[in-house]
Structure formats: C-alpha cells, structure tokens
Amino acid sequence: MPRTPSRRTVLRGLTVTGAAVAAFDTASRSWAATAAESETASSASATSTTLAKVPRLDGTLLTDASSLTAAADDYGHIVHRRPAAVLRPGSVRDVVAMVRFCNDHRLPVAPRGQGHSPFGQAQAEDGLVIETAPLSGIGSVNTASRTVTVGAGAKWSAVARATLAQGLTPPVFTDYLELSVGGTLSVGGLGGQAHRVGAQVDNVTELQVVTGAGELVRCSPSRRADLFRAVLAGLGQCAVIVEATLRLVPAPTTVRRYQLTYGDLATFLDDQRVLVREGRFDYVEGQVHADAAGTFGVHVLEAVAYGPPVGPAPDDAALLRGLRHDPATVQIADQPYYDFLDRLAPVIAAMKEAGIWGFAHPWLNLMLPGASAAALGAQVLNGLTPADVGPGAVILFYPLLRDRLTTPLLRTSDDEMSYLFDILSAAAPDDTTAVDRLLAVNRSAYDTVAAAGGTHYPVGSIPLTPADWQAHFGPAWAGLQSAKCTYDPRGILVPGQGIFD
C-alpha cells in the first residue's frame, strides 16, 4: 500500500481546488489525488517515507479522468499517451516549481498550448502535461522599440488585435491564428510572409523559459545565446517557453489578394520562384486541388500585396507581369488586413460543423529542395487521389528563401530555395486502416525527399527514429545535443517528439 501523508500535511503542501493532486509516491510512481484519498490511504500506513509533497501552487494540478483523457489526445487523434497529471498553472512560478519537481523525480513533462499537434508531440505518458493557455497575458506594445512581450499561451489572433491597435503587427503569421505563441515558436512558425521576413522564430528578440532542470531563465541573442538558439524551433527539448518578446513592423490597413490558376505543377512552382526572388508580394503561397478527372491537376497561386501605409496602392499590371497563369481565371480582391490574417475562421467553423475537425489528421509536411520540387511533388501526388487524403484535405506549397531563415534548428534543404509541401489529410478516427495507410505514405514520401536532399517541417505525422532526427538536424545536431545535456540533463522534456533515446 503506498504510504501517504495526513490530511493536515497535504493541505500544507498546496491549496486544494477540485481534484487537485496532493503528493507523488516515489515507490509506486503514482499520485495521491486528493486530501480525502490521502486520509484513507494513510489509515493503512504508519509512515510516509516514499511520499514527495507537491509544491504549493497558484493554480491546480489535476488527475481527474476528464483532464487526463483530454491531455492524452490532440488534433491528430492518432496517438494517445495518458499523462499522470495535468498542471493548469496560475503563474510562471507554478511551471518552475512543477518542472523542478518532475526533474527531481524523473517524470516526463510536455507543455501543451492549443493541442494542435497531430502525432502526440505534446503528450507525456505517465508524466505531467502543462497547459500553457493560462499564461496568455499580452503586455503593452512598445512603439519605440517596436516589440511586445506576451505569454506563451497567448493566441496569435489576440496578439494581432493588440498590436494592430497601435498600428503595428508581427511580420509573419501561420495561416491559422488560433495557435499559441509558445507552440509555433517551438516548431518554427512558417507562413506566406516568411520568404520576405523569415519565420516567426526569426522575429523573436528575447525569451523567458523554464529549463528541464527547473531554472527560470531569460535568454536572447546576446544573453545565454546557446539556450536561445536551442529553444527556438527546438521542439521543446531544452526548455518550456513561458514568455516571448516579439518584433513588430508597421501594419497595412488593407491588402490586395490575387488568385492565379495554373494547369501544371512545374509552371506554378516556377512562377512562385519568380515572385519571391523579385520580392513582388508580401505573401506568397499556393494550393493544389482536384480536377474533374479526379487527379490533383489544378494549381492556385495566392499572392498578397500590402497597401498603405506600408506600401503604395498595388499596381496589378506590374505585379502580374510575365506570369504564366490562365488569365481567364484571375481573381483580385481587397480586404482589411486583419480579415486577411483571419481568413480561415469561416473555413474552420464549417469544418467543425461538418465534424471534420474531429477526424484523424495524419499530416505530411515536407521541405522540398527547390531544384527538384516539381519532380518530387509530382511523385508524391501522382500516387494519391482525393479519396485517399480524405474530406477537407488541403495541399499547400510555400516558397521559402534559405537566407531569410536564420534560426539554426529550423531546417530546410541546402538549396537557395525550398518549398514547404503540405498534405493535410483527414480520415475517420476509427478507420485505422486508412490512418495506417496514410502514415505509410508519409514515411515513404519522407524517405524519397530526404534522399533528394530535403527534410520535413516537424508539425506532421511521420514515424521517425532518433537516427532520422539526427539526420534532420544535420550540422545543428551537435548544438542541440549539447544544449539538451546542459539544460535538460535528465531528459524529461517533451518525449513525444521521439528525438532522443
């Protein structure tokens, strides 16, 4: 029988709220959940030598079934690793205290923002999941330095609204705004603006993090720079982000969106290449759709020009000069800047209403070398049909210039240009055959692209080994490995990524 403390001892340990955890039994590796449970257990035990008392917290530590079940799932609905407890922090101090506690007792830890990971990356089996959503504060916008400091749990939509009130904006956004700042900074944060201004991780001036050893640290390019470099796009391996200071730029009031249709992949990608090399547009991406024959033969290039006050009124003829799209299909529209940023909101609402949001999402996210992007993309797409990728699936191409991406752990190909190639598949969550087939497709596509000098963007569902990860990070591997040993010496952080043995 696990030894537990008295009710009086438990209540000295923390403020109990709801189903709050009281202590951890180091012998049985289990939690004593409530004061009442501890009282019952203690009646059968004379001592409590194996019990480690949970630190006093401003928030709540939970072990109820509902909290654990939620933390054992994510947007992918493929991997389910049940944690032992969930921390809903009331302060950064709670994160420090519980990471230190878990380090002392060798319990795995994973921060979780909006739970948008598709393959168990933010899960921690038999460990602690830290919900970062309560850490959502947004500080005053510093118009002099053009920065804003925000909590890791803040959503990008809230950051955008707060900064736009001062005429400023983060320079790059992922297409879906309801993701957390800490979440996207841990993977990179790519969007259609990245070809001009870099990824979100390239536009951070300072971080506050909690290392795997439970140390609260501020880091920047000039202060603990090794940790700063290891955290940005570091997949949570060295520290938990709790706060970030973001660079801001002047915001446009309106934008002009162009949609151009192409009949073949190579021409479509070539025109994307022209646009980003010449810097004609502020935002460039592309989508692939099914044609009447049921093949992926429709290619839509989306480009956006920012208007005043950050740029002149867009000149349609100049911006589209020399492109080889079908002129009969051109669509041009003006809209407010925030409406453009949040353009997926009605799409997501429709997906949720249709139930597709709850489907399994075995996503494929690859970095294709520019020189062979058309051939590689065609090789993957030629083996798929719309039925294969499921309802609501999206196929994307983002052109990226290597010299704009300066964060060491955000890996691309060695070519001057890479293309982020996404197949955002969906399958009924109980259709394990379809999910397994798509995971196999993902692995095969990854092997093909890696052999050609490409890699992947680590927000997808590709079964990988530690050896694959070492190859992925390439010349940056030694720095990450060294930082892991320094800042997470017991290896407790984010085991769901599967990077280290």
PDB file of C-alpha atoms in Angstrom, residues 200-394:
ATOM      1  CA  GLN A 200       8.222  33.585 -36.522  1.00  0.00           C
ATOM      2  CA  VAL A 201      11.302  32.269 -34.697  1.00  0.00           C
ATOM      3  CA  ASP A 202      13.445  34.692 -36.707  1.00  0.00           C
ATOM      4  CA  ASN A 203      11.455  37.605 -35.280  1.00  0.00           C
ATOM      5  CA  VAL A 204      11.899  36.990 -31.545  1.00  0.00           C
ATOM      6  CA  THR A 205      14.155  39.293 -29.534  1.00  0.00           C
ATOM      7  CA  GLU A 206      14.006  37.599 -26.116  1.00  0.00           C
ATOM      8  CA  LEU A 207      12.532  34.565 -24.358  1.00  0.00           C
ATOM      9  CA  GLN A 208      11.762  33.626 -20.793  1.00  0.00           C
ATOM     10  CA  VAL A 209      11.957  29.869 -20.370  1.00  0.00           C
ATOM     11  CA  VAL A 210      11.989  27.152 -17.736  1.00  0.00           C
ATOM     12  CA  THR A 211      14.765  24.665 -18.377  1.00  0.00           C
ATOM     13  CA  GLY A 212      14.404  20.934 -17.813  1.00  0.00           C
ATOM     14  CA  ALA A 213      16.227  21.406 -14.527  1.00  0.00           C
ATOM     15  CA  GLY A 214      13.572  23.893 -13.390  1.00  0.00           C
ATOM     16  CA  GLU A 215      15.631  27.069 -13.825  1.00  0.00           C
ATOM     17  CA  LEU A 216      13.796  30.239 -14.891  1.00  0.00           C
ATOM     18  CA  VAL A 217      15.995  31.981 -17.451  1.00  0.00           C
ATOM     19  CA  ARG A 218      15.842  34.964 -19.766  1.00  0.00           C
ATOM     20  CA  CYS A 219      17.724  34.420 -22.991  1.00  0.00           C
ATOM     21  CA  SER A 220      18.338  36.344 -26.191  1.00  0.00           C
ATOM     22  CA  PRO A 221      20.926  36.567 -28.984  1.00  0.00           C
ATOM     23  CA  SER A 222      23.279  38.286 -26.516  1.00  0.00           C
ATOM     24  CA  ARG A 223      22.306  36.558 -23.253  1.00  0.00           C
ATOM     25  CA  ARG A 224      22.509  32.784 -22.838  1.00  0.00           C
ATOM     26  CA  ALA A 225      22.560  32.658 -26.622  1.00  0.00           C
ATOM     27  CA  ASP A 226      23.124  28.898 -26.706  1.00  0.00           C
ATOM     28  CA  LEU A 227      19.834  28.369 -24.869  1.00  0.00           C
ATOM     29  CA  PHE A 228      18.033  30.927 -27.051  1.00  0.00           C
ATOM     30  CA  ARG A 229      19.148  29.082 -30.178  1.00  0.00           C
ATOM     31  CA  ALA A 230      18.211  25.702 -28.699  1.00  0.00           C
ATOM     32  CA  VAL A 231      14.679  26.764 -27.746  1.00  0.00           C
ATOM     33  CA  LEU A 232      13.559  28.460 -30.965  1.00  0.00           C
ATOM     34  CA  ALA A 233      12.384  25.661 -33.290  1.00  0.00           C
ATOM     35  CA  GLY A 234      13.895  23.288 -30.714  1.00  0.00           C
ATOM     36  CA  LEU A 235      10.704  21.253 -30.311  1.00  0.00           C
ATOM     37  CA  GLY A 236      10.637  21.782 -26.549  1.00  0.00           C
ATOM     38  CA  GLN A 237      13.716  19.656 -25.938  1.00  0.00           C
ATOM     39  CA  CYS A 238      15.649  22.042 -23.690  1.00  0.00           C
ATOM     40  CA  ALA A 239      13.132  24.350 -22.029  1.00  0.00           C
ATOM     41  CA  VAL A 240       9.476  25.325 -21.726  1.00  0.00           C
ATOM     42  CA  ILE A 241       8.733  28.733 -23.227  1.00  0.00           C
ATOM     43  CA  VAL A 242       6.709  30.860 -20.807  1.00  0.00           C
ATOM     44  CA  GLU A 243       7.133  34.308 -22.386  1.00  0.00           C
ATOM     45  CA  ALA A 244       8.384  35.786 -25.659  1.00  0.00           C
ATOM     46  CA  THR A 245       9.247  39.266 -26.860  1.00  0.00           C
ATOM     47  CA  LEU A 246       8.253  39.659 -30.493  1.00  0.00           C
ATOM     48  CA  ARG A 247       9.464  42.075 -33.135  1.00  0.00           C
ATOM     49  CA  LEU A 248       6.783  44.243 -34.732  1.00  0.00           C
ATOM     50  CA  VAL A 249       6.555  46.157 -38.007  1.00  0.00           C
ATOM     51  CA  PRO A 250       4.128  48.782 -39.323  1.00  0.00           C
ATOM     52  CA  ALA A 251       0.812  47.230 -40.340  1.00  0.00           C
ATOM     53  CA  PRO A 252      -1.113  47.882 -43.545  1.00  0.00           C
ATOM     54  CA  THR A 253      -4.725  48.925 -43.354  1.00  0.00           C
ATOM     55  CA  THR A 254      -5.805  46.877 -46.361  1.00  0.00           C
ATOM     56  CA  VAL A 255      -4.336  44.199 -48.621  1.00  0.00           C
ATOM     57  CA  ARG A 256      -4.985  43.060 -52.172  1.00  0.00           C
ATOM     58  CA  ARG A 257      -5.257  39.301 -52.775  1.00  0.00           C
ATOM     59  CA  TYR A 258      -4.577  37.665 -56.120  1.00  0.00           C
ATOM     60  CA  GLN A 259      -5.513  34.097 -57.050  1.00  0.00           C
ATOM     61  CA  LEU A 260      -3.964  32.746 -60.250  1.00  0.00           C
ATOM     62  CA  THR A 261      -4.719  29.310 -61.699  1.00  0.00           C
ATOM     63  CA  TYR A 262      -2.236  27.004 -63.453  1.00  0.00           C
ATOM     64  CA  GLY A 263      -2.633  23.745 -65.296  1.00  0.00           C
ATOM     65  CA  ASP A 264       0.689  22.172 -64.376  1.00  0.00           C
ATOM     66  CA  LEU A 265       2.826  21.952 -61.262  1.00  0.00           C
ATOM     67  CA  ALA A 266       6.180  22.960 -62.768  1.00  0.00           C
ATOM     68  CA  THR A 267       4.933  26.288 -64.180  1.00  0.00           C
ATOM     69  CA  PHE A 268       3.085  27.031 -60.959  1.00  0.00           C
ATOM     70  CA  LEU A 269       6.237  26.494 -58.868  1.00  0.00           C
ATOM     71  CA  ASP A 270       8.406  28.424 -61.325  1.00  0.00           C
ATOM     72  CA  ASP A 271       6.157  31.471 -61.053  1.00  0.00           C
ATOM     73  CA  GLN A 272       6.242  31.228 -57.254  1.00  0.00           C
ATOM     74  CA  ARG A 273      10.030  31.219 -57.537  1.00  0.00           C
ATOM     75  CA  VAL A 274       9.994  34.367 -59.670  1.00  0.00           C
ATOM     76  CA  LEU A 275       7.722  36.209 -57.265  1.00  0.00           C
ATOM     77  CA  VAL A 276       9.741  35.507 -54.127  1.00  0.00           C
ATOM     78  CA  ARG A 277      13.112  36.165 -55.744  1.00  0.00           C
ATOM     79  CA  GLU A 278      11.907  39.525 -57.008  1.00  0.00           C
ATOM     80  CA  GLY A 279      10.027  40.331 -53.797  1.00  0.00           C
ATOM     81  CA  ARG A 280       6.940  41.484 -55.661  1.00  0.00           C
ATOM     82  CA  PHE A 281       4.474  40.412 -52.975  1.00  0.00           C
ATOM     83  CA  ASP A 282       4.345  40.418 -49.188  1.00  0.00           C
ATOM     84  CA  TYR A 283       2.693  36.987 -49.033  1.00  0.00           C
ATOM     85  CA  VAL A 284       3.020  34.052 -51.440  1.00  0.00           C
ATOM     86  CA  GLU A 285       1.672  30.523 -51.173  1.00  0.00           C
ATOM     87  CA  GLY A 286      -0.138  28.036 -53.358  1.00  0.00           C
ATOM     88  CA  GLN A 287      -2.723  25.273 -53.235  1.00  0.00           C
ATOM     89  CA  VAL A 288      -3.363  22.143 -55.268  1.00  0.00           C
ATOM     90  CA  HIS A 289      -6.909  20.982 -55.946  1.00  0.00           C
ATOM     91  CA  ALA A 290      -8.517  18.048 -57.668  1.00  0.00           C
ATOM     92  CA  ASP A 291      -9.697  18.454 -61.255  1.00  0.00           C
ATOM     93  CA  ALA A 292     -12.729  16.932 -62.963  1.00  0.00           C
ATOM     94  CA  ALA A 293     -10.753  13.777 -63.706  1.00  0.00           C
ATOM     95  CA  GLY A 294     -10.087  13.159 -60.030  1.00  0.00           C
ATOM     96  CA  THR A 295      -6.381  13.976 -60.174  1.00  0.00           C
ATOM     97  CA  PHE A 296      -4.542  16.842 -58.478  1.00  0.00           C
ATOM     98  CA  GLY A 297      -4.275  18.962 -61.602  1.00  0.00           C
ATOM     99  CA  VAL A 298      -5.460  22.425 -60.507  1.00  0.00           C
ATOM    100  CA  HIS A 299      -2.804  24.719 -59.025  1.00  0.00           C
ATOM    101  CA  VAL A 300      -3.780  28.046 -57.468  1.00  0.00           C
ATOM    102  CA  LEU A 301      -1.116  30.604 -56.658  1.00  0.00           C
ATOM    103  CA  GLU A 302      -2.161  33.032 -53.930  1.00  0.00           C
ATOM    104  CA  ALA A 303      -0.235  36.280 -53.609  1.00  0.00           C
ATOM    105  CA  VAL A 304      -0.945  39.304 -51.426  1.00  0.00           C
ATOM    106  CA  ALA A 305       0.308  42.890 -51.695  1.00  0.00           C
ATOM    107  CA  TYR A 306       0.094  45.159 -48.665  1.00  0.00           C
ATOM    108  CA  GLY A 307      -1.374  48.598 -49.225  1.00  0.00           C
ATOM    109  CA  PRO A 308      -0.943  51.915 -47.391  1.00  0.00           C
ATOM    110  CA  PRO A 309       0.508  52.954 -45.071  1.00  0.00           C
ATOM    111  CA  VAL A 310       3.294  50.375 -45.517  1.00  0.00           C
ATOM    112  CA  GLY A 311       3.233  50.311 -49.307  1.00  0.00           C
ATOM    113  CA  PRO A 312       1.746  52.060 -52.338  1.00  0.00           C
ATOM    114  CA  ALA A 313      -1.583  51.121 -53.816  1.00  0.00           C
ATOM    115  CA  PRO A 314      -0.918  47.830 -55.631  1.00  0.00           C
ATOM    116  CA  ASP A 315      -0.283  48.028 -59.385  1.00  0.00           C
ATOM    117  CA  ASP A 316      -1.960  44.930 -60.837  1.00  0.00           C
ATOM    118  CA  ALA A 317      -0.198  45.038 -64.193  1.00  0.00           C
ATOM    119  CA  ALA A 318       3.261  45.404 -62.655  1.00  0.00           C
ATOM    120  CA  LEU A 319       2.717  42.725 -60.037  1.00  0.00           C
ATOM    121  CA  LEU A 320       1.455  40.136 -62.535  1.00  0.00           C
ATOM    122  CA  ARG A 321       3.825  40.964 -65.402  1.00  0.00           C
ATOM    123  CA  GLY A 322       5.382  37.912 -67.072  1.00  0.00           C
ATOM    124  CA  LEU A 323       3.460  35.288 -65.108  1.00  0.00           C
ATOM    125  CA  ARG A 324       2.117  32.281 -66.981  1.00  0.00           C
ATOM    126  CA  HIS A 325      -1.214  31.680 -65.275  1.00  0.00           C
ATOM    127  CA  ASP A 326      -4.530  31.286 -67.041  1.00  0.00           C
ATOM    128  CA  PRO A 327      -5.630  34.934 -67.430  1.00  0.00           C
ATOM    129  CA  ALA A 328      -9.304  33.970 -67.622  1.00  0.00           C
ATOM    130  CA  THR A 329      -9.283  32.719 -64.035  1.00  0.00           C
ATOM    131  CA  VAL A 330      -7.633  35.645 -62.232  1.00  0.00           C
ATOM    132  CA  GLN A 331      -9.376  36.727 -59.047  1.00  0.00           C
ATOM    133  CA  ILE A 332      -8.439  40.008 -57.334  1.00  0.00           C
ATOM    134  CA  ALA A 333      -9.980  41.330 -54.137  1.00  0.00           C
ATOM    135  CA  ASP A 334      -9.217  43.970 -51.497  1.00  0.00           C
ATOM    136  CA  GLN A 335      -9.885  43.376 -47.824  1.00  0.00           C
ATOM    137  CA  PRO A 336      -8.922  44.696 -44.375  1.00  0.00           C
ATOM    138  CA  TYR A 337      -5.580  43.393 -43.128  1.00  0.00           C
ATOM    139  CA  TYR A 338      -6.943  41.525 -40.095  1.00  0.00           C
ATOM    140  CA  ASP A 339      -9.668  39.923 -42.182  1.00  0.00           C
ATOM    141  CA  PHE A 340      -6.931  38.572 -44.451  1.00  0.00           C
ATOM    142  CA  LEU A 341      -4.954  37.225 -41.484  1.00  0.00           C
ATOM    143  CA  ASP A 342      -8.047  35.529 -40.069  1.00  0.00           C
ATOM    144  CA  ARG A 343      -9.388  34.323 -43.420  1.00  0.00           C
ATOM    145  CA  LEU A 344      -9.508  30.688 -42.253  1.00  0.00           C
ATOM    146  CA  ALA A 345     -12.010  31.403 -39.473  1.00  0.00           C
ATOM    147  CA  PRO A 346     -15.117  30.626 -41.561  1.00  0.00           C
ATOM    148  CA  VAL A 347     -13.410  27.578 -43.082  1.00  0.00           C
ATOM    149  CA  ILE A 348     -12.597  26.186 -39.642  1.00  0.00           C
ATOM    150  CA  ALA A 349     -16.124  26.906 -38.437  1.00  0.00           C
ATOM    151  CA  ALA A 350     -17.505  24.930 -41.369  1.00  0.00           C
ATOM    152  CA  MET A 351     -15.123  22.036 -40.663  1.00  0.00           C
ATOM    153  CA  LYS A 352     -16.242  21.911 -37.052  1.00  0.00           C
ATOM    154  CA  GLU A 353     -19.904  21.989 -38.042  1.00  0.00           C
ATOM    155  CA  ALA A 354     -19.327  19.151 -40.521  1.00  0.00           C
ATOM    156  CA  GLY A 355     -17.449  17.100 -37.910  1.00  0.00           C
ATOM    157  CA  ILE A 356     -14.206  17.062 -39.923  1.00  0.00           C
ATOM    158  CA  TRP A 357     -12.337  18.845 -37.121  1.00  0.00           C
ATOM    159  CA  GLY A 358     -12.723  15.675 -35.069  1.00  0.00           C
ATOM    160  CA  PHE A 359     -11.257  13.424 -37.768  1.00  0.00           C
ATOM    161  CA  ALA A 360      -7.779  11.910 -37.568  1.00  0.00           C
ATOM    162  CA  HIS A 361      -5.195  14.130 -39.253  1.00  0.00           C
ATOM    163  CA  PRO A 362      -2.129  12.183 -40.437  1.00  0.00           C
ATOM    164  CA  TRP A 363      -0.437  15.265 -41.887  1.00  0.00           C
ATOM    165  CA  LEU A 364       2.576  15.296 -44.184  1.00  0.00           C
ATOM    166  CA  ASN A 365       4.828  18.388 -44.053  1.00  0.00           C
ATOM    167  CA  LEU A 366       7.984  18.236 -46.164  1.00  0.00           C
ATOM    168  CA  MET A 367      10.738  20.638 -47.190  1.00  0.00           C
ATOM    169  CA  LEU A 368      11.469  20.076 -50.877  1.00  0.00           C
ATOM    170  CA  PRO A 369      14.742  21.221 -52.466  1.00  0.00           C
ATOM    171  CA  GLY A 370      13.874  23.940 -54.963  1.00  0.00           C
ATOM    172  CA  ALA A 371      15.713  22.367 -57.872  1.00  0.00           C
ATOM    173  CA  SER A 372      13.731  19.133 -57.687  1.00  0.00           C
ATOM    174  CA  ALA A 373      10.500  20.380 -56.091  1.00  0.00           C
ATOM    175  CA  ALA A 374       8.303  19.837 -59.148  1.00  0.00           C
ATOM    176  CA  ALA A 375       9.519  16.276 -59.693  1.00  0.00           C
ATOM    177  CA  LEU A 376       9.278  15.346 -56.015  1.00  0.00           C
ATOM    178  CA  GLY A 377       5.873  16.937 -55.548  1.00  0.00           C
ATOM    179  CA  ALA A 378       4.526  15.198 -58.632  1.00  0.00           C
ATOM    180  CA  GLN A 379       5.930  11.858 -57.485  1.00  0.00           C
ATOM    181  CA  VAL A 380       4.026  12.083 -54.203  1.00  0.00           C
ATOM    182  CA  LEU A 381       0.801  13.486 -55.669  1.00  0.00           C
ATOM    183  CA  ASN A 382       0.636  11.069 -58.591  1.00  0.00           C
ATOM    184  CA  GLY A 383       0.128   8.215 -56.165  1.00  0.00           C
ATOM    185  CA  LEU A 384      -2.830   9.861 -54.427  1.00  0.00           C
ATOM    186  CA  THR A 385      -6.470  10.613 -55.175  1.00  0.00           C
ATOM    187  CA  PRO A 386      -8.865  12.967 -53.382  1.00  0.00           C
ATOM    188  CA  ALA A 387     -10.429   9.920 -51.724  1.00  0.00           C
ATOM    189  CA  ASP A 388      -7.021   8.930 -50.352  1.00  0.00           C
ATOM    190  CA  VAL A 389      -6.442  12.203 -48.500  1.00  0.00           C
ATOM    191  CA  GLY A 390      -9.962  12.442 -47.106  1.00  0.00           C
ATOM    192  CA  PRO A 391     -12.631  15.122 -46.687  1.00  0.00           C
ATOM    193  CA  GLY A 392     -11.495  18.701 -46.248  1.00  0.00           C
ATOM    194  CA  ALA A 393      -7.876  17.832 -47.039  1.00  0.00           C
ATOM    195  CA  VAL A 394      -5.621  20.708 -48.126  1.00  0.00           C
TER     196      VAL A 394
END
